[in-house]
Amino acid sequence: MSDESGLLRRWDYVFRDPELLAQALTHRSHGTRNNERLEFLGDAVVNLVMADALYAGFPDLSEGELTRLRVRLVRAETLAAVAREMGLGRLLRLGGGELKSGGFDRDSILADAFEAVIGALYQDGGYERARSVLLDLFAARLSGIEAHAHVKDAKTALQEFLQARGLERPRYELVGVTGQDHDQHFQVACLVTGLPQPTQGEGGTRRHAEQEAARRALKRLGGL
């Protein structure tokens, strides 16, 4: 327990309720009292803190551009990298199967555990403490952002948004083409897990139509 309690010592914080931290480090393969609920809470806290930091740090960016930057910061690969920097993997409680398969270093498990730790910190110490820790952990990444270099087109942004949530990639289907060869108009549908109906886009090229369909899907999902 001492290793767990000292996990955040660099921020001069010790859990008042060490069981919260222990739960945050327990994968579902280890038992029924695991970190899934804390992960849910931590996901919201991480997203809010990153959104707030980007909003303050990049006053000239649009809503969509801020969203794309946030998606890059909170995607599983980034959270797993931060978890590795914290040495989180060695503290995880995993079931036998996950231990044998190297689950302590798997991106998805590390990212989930990181969010759960932040959820536990929020529960134990409040929002400002969780915010302070997150800003410290992400300081280099936030300061290293080149806003316009990292802004992605709608298709890329949608794919990253879905990947960050463990969802399948979107599929694009050509619905129709009208007009003469020199002046064609394309209609494309974007099919996304989580949306009951596909979104549609139109444009003078198929790529443009796909971009519009992706933008509409991202907006409907709350990513724009």
Coordinates of N, CA, C and O in Angstrom, one line a residue, residues 11-181:
W11 N 3.6 15.5 -6.1 CA 2.7 16.7 -6.0 C 2.3 16.9 -4.5 O 1.3 17.6 -4.3
D12 N 3.1 16.4 -3.6 CA 2.8 16.6 -2.2 C 1.4 16.2 -1.8 O 0.7 16.9 -1.1
Y13 N 1.0 15.0 -2.3 CA -0.4 14.6 -2.0 C -0.4 13.1 -1.6 O 0.3 12.3 -2.2
V14 N -1.1 12.8 -0.5 CA -1.3 11.5 0.0 C -2.8 11.2 0.1 O -3.5 12.1 0.6
F15 N -3.3 10.2 -0.4 CA -4.7 9.9 -0.4 C -5.2 9.8 1.0 O -4.6 9.0 1.8
R16 N -6.3 10.5 1.3 CA -6.9 10.4 2.6 C -7.6 9.0 2.7 O -7.7 8.4 3.8
D17 N -8.1 8.5 1.6 CA -8.8 7.2 1.5 C -8.0 6.3 0.6 O -8.2 6.3 -0.6
P18 N -6.9 5.6 1.1 CA -6.1 4.8 0.2 C -6.8 3.8 -0.6 O -6.4 3.3 -1.7
E19 N -8.0 3.4 -0.1 CA -8.8 2.3 -0.8 C -9.2 2.9 -2.2 O -9.4 2.1 -3.1
L20 N -9.5 4.2 -2.3 CA -9.8 4.7 -3.6 C -8.7 4.5 -4.6 O -9.0 4.1 -5.8
L21 N -7.5 4.8 -4.2 CA -6.4 4.6 -5.1 C -6.2 3.1 -5.5 O -5.9 2.7 -6.6
A22 N -6.4 2.3 -4.5 CA -6.2 0.8 -4.7 C -7.3 0.4 -5.7 O -7.0 -0.4 -6.6
Q23 N -8.5 0.9 -5.6 CA -9.5 0.5 -6.5 C -9.2 1.0 -7.9 O -9.4 0.3 -8.9
A24 N -8.7 2.2 -8.0 CA -8.3 2.8 -9.3 C -7.3 1.9 -10.0 O -7.2 1.9 -11.3
L25 N -6.4 1.2 -9.3 CA -5.4 0.4 -9.9 C -5.8 -1.0 -10.1 O -4.9 -1.8 -10.5
T26 N -7.0 -1.3 -9.9 CA -7.5 -2.7 -10.0 C -8.3 -2.9 -11.3 O -9.4 -2.3 -11.5
H27 N -7.7 -3.7 -12.2 CA -8.4 -4.0 -13.5 C -9.6 -5.0 -13.3 O -9.5 -5.8 -12.3
R28 N -10.5 -4.9 -14.1 CA -11.7 -5.8 -14.0 C -11.4 -7.3 -14.0 O -12.1 -8.1 -13.5
S29 N -10.2 -7.6 -14.6 CA -9.8 -9.0 -14.6 C -9.4 -9.5 -13.3 O -9.3 -10.8 -13.0
H30 N -9.2 -8.6 -12.3 CA -8.7 -9.0 -11.0 C -9.9 -9.2 -10.0 O -9.7 -10.0 -9.0
G31 N -11.0 -8.6 -10.3 CA -12.1 -8.8 -9.4 C -13.3 -7.8 -9.7 O -13.2 -7.0 -10.6
T32 N -14.4 -8.0 -8.9 CA -15.6 -7.2 -9.2 C -15.4 -5.8 -8.7 O -16.1 -4.9 -9.3
R33 N -14.7 -5.5 -7.7 CA -14.4 -4.2 -7.2 C -13.2 -3.6 -8.0 O -12.1 -3.7 -7.5
N34 N -13.5 -3.0 -9.2 CA -12.4 -2.6 -10.0 C -12.5 -1.1 -10.4 O -13.3 -0.4 -9.8
N35 N -11.8 -0.7 -11.4 CA -11.6 0.7 -11.6 C -12.6 1.3 -12.7 O -12.4 2.4 -13.1
E36 N -13.5 0.5 -13.1 CA -14.3 1.0 -14.3 C -15.2 2.2 -13.9 O -15.3 3.1 -14.8
R37 N -15.8 2.3 -12.8 CA -16.6 3.5 -12.4 C -15.7 4.7 -12.2 O -16.0 5.8 -12.6
L38 N -14.5 4.5 -11.6 CA -13.6 5.6 -11.4 C -13.0 6.1 -12.8 O -12.8 7.3 -13.0
E39 N -12.9 5.1 -13.7 CA -12.4 5.5 -15.0 C -13.4 6.4 -15.7 O -13.1 7.4 -16.4
F40 N -14.7 6.1 -15.6 CA -15.8 6.9 -16.1 C -15.7 8.3 -15.6 O -15.8 9.3 -16.3
L41 N -15.5 8.5 -14.3 CA -15.4 9.8 -13.7 C -14.1 10.5 -14.1 O -14.2 11.7 -14.5
G42 N -13.0 9.8 -14.1 CA -11.7 10.4 -14.5 C -11.7 10.9 -16.0 O -11.1 11.9 -16.3
D43 N -12.4 10.1 -16.8 CA -12.5 10.5 -18.3 C -13.1 11.9 -18.4 O -12.6 12.8 -19.1
A44 N -14.2 12.2 -17.6 CA -14.8 13.5 -17.6 C -13.9 14.6 -17.1 O -13.8 15.7 -17.7
V45 N -13.1 14.3 -16.0 CA -12.2 15.3 -15.4 C -11.1 15.6 -16.4 O -10.8 16.8 -16.6
V46 N -10.5 14.6 -17.0 CA -9.4 14.8 -17.9 C -9.8 15.7 -19.1 O -9.2 16.6 -19.5
N47 N -11.0 15.3 -19.7 CA -11.5 16.1 -20.8 C -11.8 17.5 -20.4 O -11.5 18.5 -21.2
L48 N -12.3 17.8 -19.2 CA -12.6 19.1 -18.8 C -11.4 19.9 -18.6 O -11.2 21.1 -19.1
V49 N -10.4 19.4 -17.9 CA -9.1 20.1 -17.7 C -8.4 20.4 -19.0 O -7.9 21.5 -19.2
M50 N -8.3 19.5 -19.9 CA -7.6 19.7 -21.1 C -8.4 20.7 -22.0 O -7.8 21.6 -22.6
A51 N -9.7 20.7 -22.0 CA -10.5 21.6 -22.7 C -10.3 23.0 -22.1 O -10.1 24.0 -22.9
D52 N -10.3 23.1 -20.8 CA -10.1 24.4 -20.2 C -8.7 25.0 -20.5 O -8.5 26.2 -20.8
A53 N -7.7 24.1 -20.5 CA -6.3 24.6 -20.7 C -6.2 25.1 -22.2 O -5.5 26.1 -22.5
L54 N -6.8 24.3 -23.1 CA -6.7 24.7 -24.5 C -7.5 26.0 -24.8 O -7.0 26.9 -25.5
Y55 N -8.6 26.1 -24.2 CA -9.5 27.3 -24.3 C -8.7 28.6 -23.9 O -8.7 29.6 -24.5
A56 N -8.0 28.4 -22.7 CA -7.2 29.6 -22.2 C -6.0 29.8 -23.0 O -5.5 31.0 -23.2
G57 N -5.4 28.7 -23.5 CA -4.1 28.9 -24.2 C -4.1 29.2 -25.6 O -3.1 29.7 -26.2
F58 N -5.2 29.0 -26.3 CA -5.4 29.2 -27.7 C -6.6 30.0 -28.0 O -7.6 29.5 -28.6
P59 N -6.6 31.3 -27.6 CA -7.9 32.1 -27.8 C -8.3 32.4 -29.2 O -9.4 32.8 -29.5
D60 N -7.4 32.1 -30.2 CA -7.7 32.4 -31.6 C -8.3 31.2 -32.3 O -8.7 31.3 -33.5
L61 N -8.3 30.0 -31.7 CA -8.7 28.8 -32.4 C -10.2 28.7 -32.3 O -10.9 29.1 -31.3
S62 N -10.8 28.1 -33.3 CA -12.3 27.8 -33.4 C -12.6 26.7 -32.5 O -11.7 25.9 -32.0
E63 N -13.9 26.5 -32.3 CA -14.4 25.3 -31.5 C -13.9 24.0 -32.1 O -13.4 23.1 -31.4
G64 N -14.0 23.9 -33.4 CA -13.6 22.6 -34.0 C -12.1 22.4 -33.9 O -11.7 21.3 -33.7
E65 N -11.3 23.4 -34.0 CA -9.8 23.3 -33.9 C -9.5 22.9 -32.5 O -8.6 22.1 -32.2
L66 N -10.1 23.5 -31.5 CA -9.8 23.2 -30.1 C -10.2 21.7 -29.8 O -9.5 21.0 -29.1
T67 N -11.3 21.3 -30.4 CA -11.7 19.9 -30.2 C -10.7 18.9 -30.7 O -10.4 17.9 -30.1
R68 N -10.2 19.2 -31.9 CA -9.2 18.3 -32.5 C -7.9 18.3 -31.6 O -7.3 17.2 -31.5
L69 N -7.5 19.4 -31.1 CA -6.3 19.4 -30.2 C -6.6 18.6 -28.9 O -5.8 17.8 -28.5
R70 N -7.8 18.7 -28.4 CA -8.2 18.0 -27.2 C -8.2 16.5 -27.4 O -7.7 15.7 -26.6
V71 N -8.7 16.1 -28.6 CA -8.8 14.7 -28.9 C -7.4 14.1 -28.9 O -7.2 13.0 -28.5
R72 N -6.4 14.8 -29.4 CA -5.0 14.3 -29.5 C -4.5 14.2 -28.1 O -3.7 13.2 -27.8
L73 N -4.9 15.1 -27.2 CA -4.3 15.0 -25.8 C -5.0 13.9 -25.0 O -4.3 13.3 -24.1
V74 N -6.2 13.5 -25.2 CA -6.9 12.6 -24.4 C -7.1 11.2 -25.0 O -7.7 10.3 -24.4
R75 N -6.5 11.0 -26.2 CA -6.6 9.7 -26.8 C -5.8 8.7 -26.0 O -4.9 9.0 -25.3
A76 N -6.2 7.4 -26.2 CA -5.6 6.3 -25.4 C -4.1 6.3 -25.5 O -3.4 6.1 -24.5
E77 N -3.5 6.5 -26.7 CA -2.1 6.4 -26.8 C -1.4 7.5 -25.9 O -0.3 7.2 -25.3
T78 N -1.9 8.7 -25.9 CA -1.3 9.7 -25.1 C -1.4 9.4 -23.6 O -0.5 9.6 -22.8
L79 N -2.6 9.0 -23.2 CA -2.8 8.7 -21.8 C -2.0 7.6 -21.3 O -1.4 7.6 -20.2
A80 N -1.8 6.6 -22.2 CA -0.9 5.4 -21.9 C 0.5 5.9 -21.7 O 1.2 5.4 -20.8
A81 N 0.9 6.8 -22.6 CA 2.3 7.3 -22.5 C 2.5 8.1 -21.2 O 3.6 7.9 -20.5
V82 N 1.5 8.8 -20.7 CA 1.6 9.5 -19.5 C 1.7 8.5 -18.3 O 2.4 8.7 -17.4
A83 N 0.9 7.5 -18.4 CA 0.8 6.5 -17.4 C 2.2 5.8 -17.3 O 2.6 5.5 -16.2
R84 N 2.8 5.5 -18.4 CA 4.2 4.9 -18.3 C 5.2 5.8 -17.7 O 6.0 5.4 -16.9
E85 N 5.1 7.1 -18.0 CA 6.0 8.1 -17.3 C 5.8 8.1 -15.8 O 6.7 8.4 -15.0
M86 N 4.6 7.8 -15.3 CA 4.3 7.8 -13.9 C 4.7 6.4 -13.3 O 4.7 6.3 -12.1
G87 N 5.0 5.5 -14.1 CA 5.3 4.1 -13.6 C 4.0 3.4 -13.1 O 4.1 2.6 -12.2
L88 N 2.9 3.7 -13.8 CA 1.6 3.1 -13.3 C 1.5 1.6 -13.5 O 0.9 0.9 -12.7
G89 N 2.2 1.1 -14.6 CA 2.0 -0.3 -14.9 C 2.4 -1.2 -13.8 O 1.7 -2.2 -13.6
R90 N 3.5 -0.9 -13.1 CA 4.0 -1.8 -12.1 C 3.1 -1.9 -10.9 O 3.2 -2.8 -10.0
L91 N 2.1 -0.9 -10.8 CA 1.2 -0.9 -9.6 C -0.1 -1.5 -9.9 O -0.9 -1.7 -9.0
L92 N -0.4 -1.9 -11.1 CA -1.7 -2.4 -11.5 C -2.0 -3.8 -10.9 O -1.1 -4.6 -10.8
R93 N -3.2 -4.0 -10.5 CA -3.7 -5.3 -10.1 C -4.4 -5.9 -11.3 O -5.5 -5.4 -11.7
L94 N -3.8 -7.0 -11.8 CA -4.4 -7.6 -13.0 C -4.7 -9.1 -12.7 O -4.0 -9.7 -11.8
G95 N -5.6 -9.7 -13.4 CA -5.9 -11.1 -13.3 C -4.8 -11.9 -14.0 O -3.9 -11.3 -14.7
G96 N -4.7 -13.2 -13.7 CA -3.6 -14.0 -14.2 C -3.5 -13.9 -15.7 O -2.3 -13.8 -16.2
G97 N -4.6 -14.0 -16.5 CA -4.5 -13.9 -17.9 C -3.9 -12.7 -18.4 O -3.0 -12.7 -19.4
E98 N -4.3 -11.5 -17.9 CA -3.7 -10.2 -18.3 C -2.3 -10.1 -17.9 O -1.5 -9.5 -18.7
L99 N -1.9 -10.7 -16.8 CA -0.5 -10.6 -16.4 C 0.4 -11.4 -17.4 O 1.4 -10.9 -17.8
K100 N -0.1 -12.6 -17.8 CA 0.7 -13.4 -18.7 C 0.8 -12.7 -20.1 O 1.8 -12.9 -20.8
S101 N -0.2 -12.0 -20.5 CA -0.2 -11.4 -21.8 C 0.4 -10.0 -21.8 O 0.3 -9.3 -22.9
G102 N 0.9 -9.6 -20.7 CA 1.6 -8.3 -20.7 C 0.6 -7.1 -20.6 O 0.9 -6.0 -21.1
G103 N -0.5 -7.3 -19.9 CA -1.5 -6.3 -19.8 C -1.0 -5.0 -19.1 O -1.5 -3.9 -19.3
F104 N 0.0 -5.2 -18.2 CA 0.5 -4.0 -17.5 C 1.1 -3.0 -18.4 O 1.4 -1.8 -18.0
D105 N 1.4 -3.3 -19.7 CA 2.0 -2.4 -20.6 C 1.1 -2.2 -21.8 O 1.6 -1.6 -22.8
R106 N -0.1 -2.6 -21.7 CA -1.1 -2.4 -22.9 C -1.7 -1.0 -22.8 O -2.1 -0.6 -21.8
D107 N -1.7 -0.4 -24.0 CA -2.2 1.0 -24.0 C -3.6 1.2 -23.4 O -3.8 2.1 -22.6
S108 N -4.5 0.3 -23.8 CA -5.9 0.4 -23.3 C -6.0 0.3 -21.8 O -6.7 1.1 -21.2
I109 N -5.3 -0.7 -21.3 CA -5.3 -0.9 -19.8 C -4.7 0.3 -19.1 O -5.2 0.8 -18.1
L110 N -3.5 0.8 -19.6 CA -2.8 1.9 -19.0 C -3.7 3.2 -19.0 O -3.8 3.9 -18.1
A111 N -4.3 3.4 -20.2 CA -5.1 4.6 -20.3 C -6.3 4.6 -19.4 O -6.6 5.6 -18.8
D112 N -6.9 3.4 -19.3 CA -8.1 3.3 -18.4 C -7.7 3.5 -17.0 O -8.4 4.2 -16.2
A113 N -6.5 2.9 -16.6 CA -6.1 3.1 -15.2 C -5.7 4.5 -14.9 O -6.0 5.0 -13.8
F114 N -5.1 5.2 -15.9 CA -4.8 6.6 -15.7 C -6.0 7.4 -15.4 O -6.1 8.2 -14.4
E115 N -7.0 7.2 -16.2 CA -8.3 7.9 -16.0 C -8.9 7.6 -14.6 O -9.4 8.5 -13.9
A116 N -8.8 6.3 -14.2 CA -9.3 5.9 -12.9 C -8.6 6.6 -11.8 O -9.2 7.0 -10.8
V117 N -7.3 6.7 -11.9 CA -6.5 7.4 -10.9 C -6.9 8.8 -10.7 O -7.0 9.3 -9.6
I118 N -7.1 9.5 -11.9 CA -7.6 10.8 -11.8 C -9.0 10.9 -11.2 O -9.3 11.9 -10.5
G119 N -9.8 10.0 -11.6 CA -11.1 9.9 -11.0 C -11.1 9.8 -9.4 O -11.8 10.4 -8.7
A120 N -10.2 8.9 -9.0 CA -10.0 8.7 -7.6 C -9.4 9.9 -6.9 O -9.8 10.3 -5.8
L121 N -8.5 10.6 -7.6 CA -7.9 11.8 -7.0 C -9.0 12.9 -6.9 O -9.0 13.7 -5.9
Y122 N -9.8 13.0 -7.9 CA -10.9 14.0 -7.9 C -11.9 13.7 -6.7 O -12.3 14.6 -6.0
Q123 N -12.2 12.4 -6.5 CA -13.1 12.0 -5.4 C -12.5 12.3 -4.0 O -13.1 12.8 -3.1
D124 N -11.2 12.1 -3.9 CA -10.5 12.2 -2.7 C -10.1 13.6 -2.3 O -10.1 14.1 -1.2
G125 N -9.6 14.4 -3.4 CA -9.0 15.7 -3.1 C -9.7 16.9 -3.8 O -9.4 18.0 -3.6
G126 N -10.7 16.6 -4.6 CA -11.5 17.6 -5.3 C -10.9 18.0 -6.6 O -9.8 17.6 -7.1
Y127 N -11.7 18.8 -7.3 CA -11.3 19.2 -8.7 C -10.0 19.9 -8.8 O -9.2 19.7 -9.7
E128 N -9.8 20.9 -8.0 CA -8.6 21.7 -8.1 C -7.3 20.9 -7.9 O -6.3 21.1 -8.6
R129 N -7.3 19.9 -7.0 CA -6.2 19.0 -6.9 C -6.0 18.2 -8.1 O -4.9 18.0 -8.6
A130 N -7.1 17.6 -8.7 CA -7.0 16.8 -9.9 C -6.5 17.7 -11.0 O -5.6 17.3 -11.8
R131 N -7.0 18.9 -11.1 CA -6.6 19.8 -12.2 C -5.1 20.1 -12.1 O -4.4 20.1 -13.1
S132 N -4.6 20.4 -10.9 CA -3.2 20.7 -10.7 C -2.3 19.6 -11.1 O -1.3 19.8 -11.8
V133 N -2.7 18.4 -10.8 CA -1.9 17.2 -11.1 C -1.9 17.0 -12.6 O -0.8 16.8 -13.3
L134 N -3.0 17.1 -13.3 CA -3.1 17.0 -14.7 C -2.3 18.0 -15.5 O -1.6 17.7 -16.4
L135 N -2.4 19.2 -15.0 CA -1.6 20.3 -15.7 C -0.1 20.1 -15.6 O 0.7 20.4 -16.5
D136 N 0.3 19.5 -14.4 CA 1.7 19.2 -14.2 C 2.1 18.0 -15.2 O 3.2 18.1 -15.8
L137 N 1.3 17.0 -15.2 CA 1.6 15.8 -16.1 C 1.6 16.2 -17.6 O 2.4 15.6 -18.3
F138 N 0.8 17.1 -18.0 CA 0.7 17.4 -19.4 C 1.4 18.7 -19.8 O 1.2 19.2 -20.9
A139 N 2.2 19.3 -18.8 CA 2.8 20.6 -19.1 C 3.6 20.6 -20.4 O 3.5 21.5 -21.2
A140 N 4.4 19.6 -20.6 CA 5.3 19.6 -21.7 C 4.5 19.5 -23.0 O 4.8 20.1 -24.0
R141 N 3.5 18.6 -23.0 CA 2.6 18.4 -24.1 C 1.8 19.6 -24.5 O 1.6 20.0 -25.7
L142 N 1.3 20.3 -23.5 CA 0.5 21.5 -23.7 C 1.4 22.7 -24.2 O 1.0 23.4 -25.2
S143 N 2.6 22.8 -23.7 CA 3.5 23.9 -24.1 C 4.1 23.6 -25.5 O 4.5 24.5 -26.2
G144 N 4.1 22.3 -25.9 CA 4.7 21.9 -27.2 C 3.7 21.9 -28.3 O 4.1 21.6 -29.5
I145 N 2.5 22.2 -28.1 CA 1.5 22.2 -29.1 C 1.7 23.3 -30.1 O 1.9 24.5 -29.7
E146 N 1.8 23.0 -31.4 CA 1.8 24.0 -32.5 C 0.4 23.9 -33.0 O 0.1 23.0 -33.8
A147 N -0.4 24.9 -32.6 CA -1.9 24.8 -32.9 C -2.2 24.4 -34.3 O -2.9 23.4 -34.6
H148 N -1.8 25.2 -35.3 CA -2.2 25.0 -36.6 C -1.6 23.8 -37.3 O -2.1 23.2 -38.2
A149 N -0.4 23.4 -36.8 CA 0.3 22.2 -37.3 C -0.4 21.0 -36.9 O -0.4 20.0 -37.6
H150 N -1.2 21.0 -35.8 CA -1.8 19.8 -35.3 C -3.3 19.8 -35.6 O -4.0 18.8 -35.3
V151 N -3.8 20.8 -36.2 CA -5.3 20.8 -36.6 C -5.5 19.8 -37.7 O -4.8 19.9 -38.8
K152 N -6.4 18.9 -37.6 CA -6.6 17.9 -38.6 C -7.9 18.2 -39.4 O -8.7 18.9 -38.9
D153 N -8.0 17.6 -40.6 CA -9.2 17.7 -41.3 C -10.3 16.9 -40.6 O -10.0 16.1 -39.7
A154 N -11.5 17.0 -41.1 CA -12.7 16.4 -40.4 C -12.6 14.9 -40.3 O -12.9 14.3 -39.3
K155 N -12.1 14.2 -41.4 CA -12.0 12.8 -41.4 C -11.0 12.3 -40.4 O -11.3 11.3 -39.6
T156 N -9.9 12.9 -40.3 CA -8.9 12.5 -39.3 C -9.4 12.8 -37.9 O -9.2 12.0 -37.0
A157 N -10.0 14.0 -37.7 CA -10.5 14.3 -36.4 C -11.5 13.3 -35.9 O -11.6 12.9 -34.8
L158 N -12.4 12.9 -36.8 CA -13.5 11.9 -36.5 C -12.8 10.6 -36.1 O -13.2 10.0 -35.1
Q159 N -11.9 10.2 -36.9 CA -11.2 8.9 -36.6 C -10.5 8.9 -35.3 O -10.6 7.9 -34.5
E160 N -9.8 10.0 -35.0 CA -9.1 10.1 -33.7 C -10.1 10.2 -32.5 O -9.9 9.6 -31.4
F161 N -11.2 10.9 -32.7 CA -12.3 10.9 -31.7 C -12.8 9.6 -31.4 O -13.0 9.2 -30.2
L162 N -13.1 8.7 -32.4 CA -13.6 7.4 -32.2 C -12.6 6.5 -31.6 O -12.9 5.7 -30.7
Q163 N -11.3 6.6 -32.1 CA -10.3 5.7 -31.5 C -10.0 6.0 -30.0 O -9.8 5.1 -29.3
A164 N -10.1 7.3 -29.7 CA -9.9 7.6 -28.3 C -11.0 7.0 -27.3 O -10.8 6.9 -26.1
R165 N -12.1 6.6 -27.9 CA -13.2 6.0 -27.2 C -13.3 4.5 -27.4 O -14.3 3.9 -27.0
G166 N -12.3 3.9 -28.1 CA -12.3 2.5 -28.4 C -13.4 2.0 -29.4 O -13.8 0.9 -29.3
L167 N -13.8 2.9 -30.2 CA -14.9 2.6 -31.2 C -14.3 2.3 -32.6 O -13.1 2.7 -32.9
E168 N -15.0 1.7 -33.4 CA -14.6 1.3 -34.8 C -14.4 2.5 -35.6 O -15.0 3.6 -35.4
R169 N -13.6 2.4 -36.6 CA -13.4 3.5 -37.6 C -14.7 3.8 -38.4 O -15.5 2.8 -38.6
P170 N -14.9 5.0 -38.8 CA -16.1 5.3 -39.6 C -16.0 4.6 -41.0 O -14.9 4.4 -41.5
R171 N -17.1 4.4 -41.6 CA -17.1 3.9 -43.0 C -17.8 4.9 -43.9 O -18.8 5.6 -43.5
Y172 N -17.3 5.0 -45.1 CA -17.9 6.0 -46.0 C -18.4 5.3 -47.3 O -17.8 4.4 -47.8
E173 N -19.7 5.6 -47.6 CA -20.3 5.0 -48.8 C -20.8 6.0 -49.8 O -21.4 7.0 -49.4
L174 N -20.5 5.8 -51.0 CA -21.0 6.7 -52.1 C -22.5 6.5 -52.3 O -22.9 5.4 -52.6
V175 N -23.2 7.6 -52.1 CA -24.7 7.5 -52.2 C -25.1 7.8 -53.6 O -26.0 7.2 -54.2
G176 N -24.5 8.8 -54.2 CA -24.9 9.2 -55.6 C -23.9 10.2 -56.2 O -23.2 10.9 -55.5
V177 N -24.0 10.2 -57.5 CA -23.2 11.2 -58.3 C -24.1 11.8 -59.3 O -24.8 11.1 -60.1
T178 N -24.1 13.1 -59.4 CA -25.0 13.8 -60.4 C -24.1 14.8 -61.2 O -23.0 15.1 -60.8
G179 N -24.7 15.2 -62.3 CA -24.0 16.2 -63.1 C -23.1 15.5 -64.2 O -23.0 14.3 -64.3
Q180 N -22.6 16.4 -65.1 CA -21.7 15.9 -66.2 C -20.3 15.6 -65.7 O -19.9 16.0 -64.6
D181 N -19.5 15.0 -66.5 CA -18.2 14.6 -66.1 C -17.4 15.8 -65.7 O -16.6 15.6 -64.7

